[in-house]
Tab-separated table of C-alpha atoms and ligand atoms in Angstrom:
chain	number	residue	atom	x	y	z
A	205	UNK	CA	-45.432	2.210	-7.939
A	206	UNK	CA	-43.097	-0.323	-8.884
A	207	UNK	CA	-43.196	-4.108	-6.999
A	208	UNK	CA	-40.046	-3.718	-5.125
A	209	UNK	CA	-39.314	-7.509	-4.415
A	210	UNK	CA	-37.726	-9.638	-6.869
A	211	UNK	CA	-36.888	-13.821	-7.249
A	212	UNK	CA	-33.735	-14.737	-7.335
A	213	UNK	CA	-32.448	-18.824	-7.304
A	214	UNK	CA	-28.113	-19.341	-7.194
A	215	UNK	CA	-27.784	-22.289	-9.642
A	216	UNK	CA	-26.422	-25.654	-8.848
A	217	UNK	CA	-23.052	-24.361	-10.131
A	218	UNK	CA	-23.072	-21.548	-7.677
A	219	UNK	CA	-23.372	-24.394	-5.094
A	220	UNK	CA	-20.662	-27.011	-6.947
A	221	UNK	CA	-17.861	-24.099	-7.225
A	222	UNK	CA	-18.181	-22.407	-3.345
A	223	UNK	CA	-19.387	-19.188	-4.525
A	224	UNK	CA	-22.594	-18.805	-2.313
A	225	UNK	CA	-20.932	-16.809	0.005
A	226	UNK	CA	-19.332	-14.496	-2.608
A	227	UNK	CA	-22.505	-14.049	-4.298
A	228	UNK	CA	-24.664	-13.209	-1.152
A	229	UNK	CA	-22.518	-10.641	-0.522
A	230	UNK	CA	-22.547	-9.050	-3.941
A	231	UNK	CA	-26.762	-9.357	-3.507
A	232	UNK	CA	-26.379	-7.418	0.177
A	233	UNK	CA	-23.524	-4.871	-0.786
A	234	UNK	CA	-25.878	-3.792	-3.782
A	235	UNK	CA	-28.422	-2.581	-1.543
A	236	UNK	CA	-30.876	-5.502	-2.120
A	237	UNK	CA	-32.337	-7.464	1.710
A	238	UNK	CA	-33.382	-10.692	2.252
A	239	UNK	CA	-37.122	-11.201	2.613
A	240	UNK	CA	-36.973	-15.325	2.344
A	241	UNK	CA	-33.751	-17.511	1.671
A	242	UNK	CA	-33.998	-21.568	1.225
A	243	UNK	CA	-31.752	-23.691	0.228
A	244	UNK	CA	-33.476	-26.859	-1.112
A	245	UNK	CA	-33.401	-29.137	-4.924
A	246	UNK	CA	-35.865	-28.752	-7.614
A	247	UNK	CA	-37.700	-32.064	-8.440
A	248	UNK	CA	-37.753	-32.560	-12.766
A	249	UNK	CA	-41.724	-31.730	-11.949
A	250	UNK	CA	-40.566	-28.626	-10.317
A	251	UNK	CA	-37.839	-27.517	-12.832
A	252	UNK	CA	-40.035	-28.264	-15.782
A	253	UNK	CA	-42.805	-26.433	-14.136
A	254	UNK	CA	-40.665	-22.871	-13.567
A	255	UNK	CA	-39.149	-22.897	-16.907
A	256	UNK	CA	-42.585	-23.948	-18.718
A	257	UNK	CA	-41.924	-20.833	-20.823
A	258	UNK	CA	-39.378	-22.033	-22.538
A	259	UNK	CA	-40.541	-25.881	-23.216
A	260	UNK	CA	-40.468	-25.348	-26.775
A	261	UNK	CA	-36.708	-23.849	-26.936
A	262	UNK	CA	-33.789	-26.237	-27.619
A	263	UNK	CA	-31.717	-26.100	-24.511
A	264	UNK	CA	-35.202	-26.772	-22.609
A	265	UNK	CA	-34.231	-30.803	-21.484
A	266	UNK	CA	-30.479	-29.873	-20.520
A	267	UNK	CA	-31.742	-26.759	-18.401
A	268	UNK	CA	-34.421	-28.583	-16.931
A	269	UNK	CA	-31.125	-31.559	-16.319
A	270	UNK	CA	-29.089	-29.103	-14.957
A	271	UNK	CA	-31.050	-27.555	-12.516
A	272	UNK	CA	-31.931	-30.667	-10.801
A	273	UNK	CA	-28.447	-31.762	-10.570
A	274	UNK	CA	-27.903	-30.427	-7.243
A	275	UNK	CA	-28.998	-27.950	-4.582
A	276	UNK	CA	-29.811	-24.492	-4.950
A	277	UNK	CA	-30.716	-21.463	-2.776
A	278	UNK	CA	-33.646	-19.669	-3.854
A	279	UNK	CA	-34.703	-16.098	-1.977
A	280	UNK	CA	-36.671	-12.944	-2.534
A	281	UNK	CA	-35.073	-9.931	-2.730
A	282	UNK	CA	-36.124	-6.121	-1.784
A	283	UNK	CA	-34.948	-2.891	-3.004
A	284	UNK	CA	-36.333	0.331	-5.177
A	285	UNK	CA	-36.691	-1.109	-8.541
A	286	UNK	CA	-35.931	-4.615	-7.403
A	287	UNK	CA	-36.338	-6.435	-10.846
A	288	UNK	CA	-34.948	-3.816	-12.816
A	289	UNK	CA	-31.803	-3.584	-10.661
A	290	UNK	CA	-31.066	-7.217	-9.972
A	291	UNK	CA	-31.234	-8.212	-13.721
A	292	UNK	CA	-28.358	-5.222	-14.233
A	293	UNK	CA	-26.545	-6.988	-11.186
A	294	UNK	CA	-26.138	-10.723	-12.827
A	295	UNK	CA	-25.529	-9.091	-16.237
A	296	UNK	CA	-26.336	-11.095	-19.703
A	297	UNK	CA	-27.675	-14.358	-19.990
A	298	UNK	CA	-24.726	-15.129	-21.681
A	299	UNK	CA	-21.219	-14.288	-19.553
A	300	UNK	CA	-19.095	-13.581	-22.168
A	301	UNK	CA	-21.618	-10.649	-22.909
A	302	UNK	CA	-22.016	-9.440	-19.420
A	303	UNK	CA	-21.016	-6.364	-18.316
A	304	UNK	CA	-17.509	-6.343	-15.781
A	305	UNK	CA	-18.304	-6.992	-12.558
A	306	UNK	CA	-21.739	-8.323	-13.364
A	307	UNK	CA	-22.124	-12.097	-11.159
A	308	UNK	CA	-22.429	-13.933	-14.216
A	309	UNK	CA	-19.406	-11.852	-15.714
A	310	UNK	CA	-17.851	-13.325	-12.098
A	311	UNK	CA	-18.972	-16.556	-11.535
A	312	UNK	CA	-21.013	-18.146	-14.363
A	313	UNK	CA	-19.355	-21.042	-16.381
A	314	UNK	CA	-21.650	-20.690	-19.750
A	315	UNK	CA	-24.691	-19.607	-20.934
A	316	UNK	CA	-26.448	-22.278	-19.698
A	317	UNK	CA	-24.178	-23.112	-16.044
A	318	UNK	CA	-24.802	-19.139	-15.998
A	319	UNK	CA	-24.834	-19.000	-11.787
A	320	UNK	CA	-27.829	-16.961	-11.307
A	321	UNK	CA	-31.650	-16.403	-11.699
A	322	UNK	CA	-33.461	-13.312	-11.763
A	323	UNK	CA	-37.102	-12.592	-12.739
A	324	UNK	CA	-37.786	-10.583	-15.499
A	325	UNK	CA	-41.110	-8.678	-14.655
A	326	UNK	CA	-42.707	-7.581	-11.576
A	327	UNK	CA	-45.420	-10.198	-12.177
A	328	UNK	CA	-43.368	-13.080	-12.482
A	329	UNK	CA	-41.518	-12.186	-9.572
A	330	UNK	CA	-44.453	-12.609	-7.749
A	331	UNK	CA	-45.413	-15.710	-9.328
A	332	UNK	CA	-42.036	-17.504	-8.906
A	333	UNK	CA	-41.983	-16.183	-5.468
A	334	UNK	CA	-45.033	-18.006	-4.727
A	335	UNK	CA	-43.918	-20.909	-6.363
A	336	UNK	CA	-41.023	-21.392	-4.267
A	337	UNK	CA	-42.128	-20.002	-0.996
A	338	UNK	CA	-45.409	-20.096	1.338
A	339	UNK	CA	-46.875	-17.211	3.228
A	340	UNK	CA	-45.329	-18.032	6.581
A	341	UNK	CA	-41.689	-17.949	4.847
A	342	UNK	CA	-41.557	-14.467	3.465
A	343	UNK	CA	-40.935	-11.809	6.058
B	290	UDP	N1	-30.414	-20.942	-21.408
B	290	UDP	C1	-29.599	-21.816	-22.105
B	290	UDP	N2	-29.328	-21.530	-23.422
B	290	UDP	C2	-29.833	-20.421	-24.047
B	290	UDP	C3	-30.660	-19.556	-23.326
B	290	UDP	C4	-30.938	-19.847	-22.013
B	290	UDP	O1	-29.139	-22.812	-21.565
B	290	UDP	O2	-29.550	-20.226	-25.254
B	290	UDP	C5	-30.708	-21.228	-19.989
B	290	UDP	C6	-29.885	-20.355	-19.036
B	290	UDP	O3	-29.585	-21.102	-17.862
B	290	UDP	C7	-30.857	-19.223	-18.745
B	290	UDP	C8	-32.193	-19.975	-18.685
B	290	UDP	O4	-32.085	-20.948	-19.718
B	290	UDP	O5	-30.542	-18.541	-17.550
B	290	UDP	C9	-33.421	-19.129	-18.911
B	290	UDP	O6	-33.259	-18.409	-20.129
B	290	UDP	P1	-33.643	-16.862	-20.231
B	290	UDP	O7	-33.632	-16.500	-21.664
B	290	UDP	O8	-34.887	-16.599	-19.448
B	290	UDP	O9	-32.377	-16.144	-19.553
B	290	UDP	P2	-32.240	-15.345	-18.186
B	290	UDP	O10	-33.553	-14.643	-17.925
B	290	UDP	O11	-31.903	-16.360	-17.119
B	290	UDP	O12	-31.114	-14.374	-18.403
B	291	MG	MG1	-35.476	-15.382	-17.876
């Protein structure tokens, strides 16, 4: 069976433009719970670290900028088909290719201010999970 948990971080622009609350309740009224929830800042170390993956890409140095330019909350999610669904709830990477009604169709400023995380795979849910959260923090 499926891993039913996924990773989810809001971005620092989710934080700058006051649309945490508005965005939690999109995550809750889509069926998904909160299993750990912290709101915190990435170090560079930390930011460089979770987006290792793509330290070859061009964007790699103003991601890794931007998302240590100011707080963000970071949480693990739980519903059937966690990853699956939650990657359909923020929509395209890009917002002017979301779907309506998608968060980043909603809230995201760009393709790279684009509001939202989500993991892509059951396994790196777990492993960004991990990265952001101990044992004793995930009910
Ligand atoms: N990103 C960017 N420019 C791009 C592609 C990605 O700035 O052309 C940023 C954007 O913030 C994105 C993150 O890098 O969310 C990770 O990229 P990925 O392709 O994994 O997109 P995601 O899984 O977040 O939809
Ligand atoms: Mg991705």
């Amino acid at each position: 069976m499926a891993n039913n948990r996924t990773f989810t971080m809001l971005k620092p622009d989710s934080i700058e433009n006051g649309n945490i609350g508005n965005i939690i309740s999109m995550i809750t009224e889509a069926g998904f719970s909160i299993k750990a929830m912290k709101f915190t800042r990435l170090s560079e170390q930390q930011a460089k670290e979770f987006y290792a993956v793509h330290s070859e890409r061009p964007f790699y140095n103003e991601l890794v900028e931007y998302m240590t330019s100011g707080p963000i909350i970071a949480a693990i999610l739980e519903k059937n088909n966690a990853v699956e669904d939650f990657r359909t709830l923020i929509g395209n990477t890009d917002p002017s290719l979301a779907e309506k009604n998608t968060i980043r169709a909603k809230y995201a400023e760009s393709k790279g201010r684009n509001a939202v995380h989500g993991s892509d795979s059951d396994e790196n849910a777990r492993i960004e999970s991990e990265f952001h959260f101990s044992s004793s923090e995930i009910f």
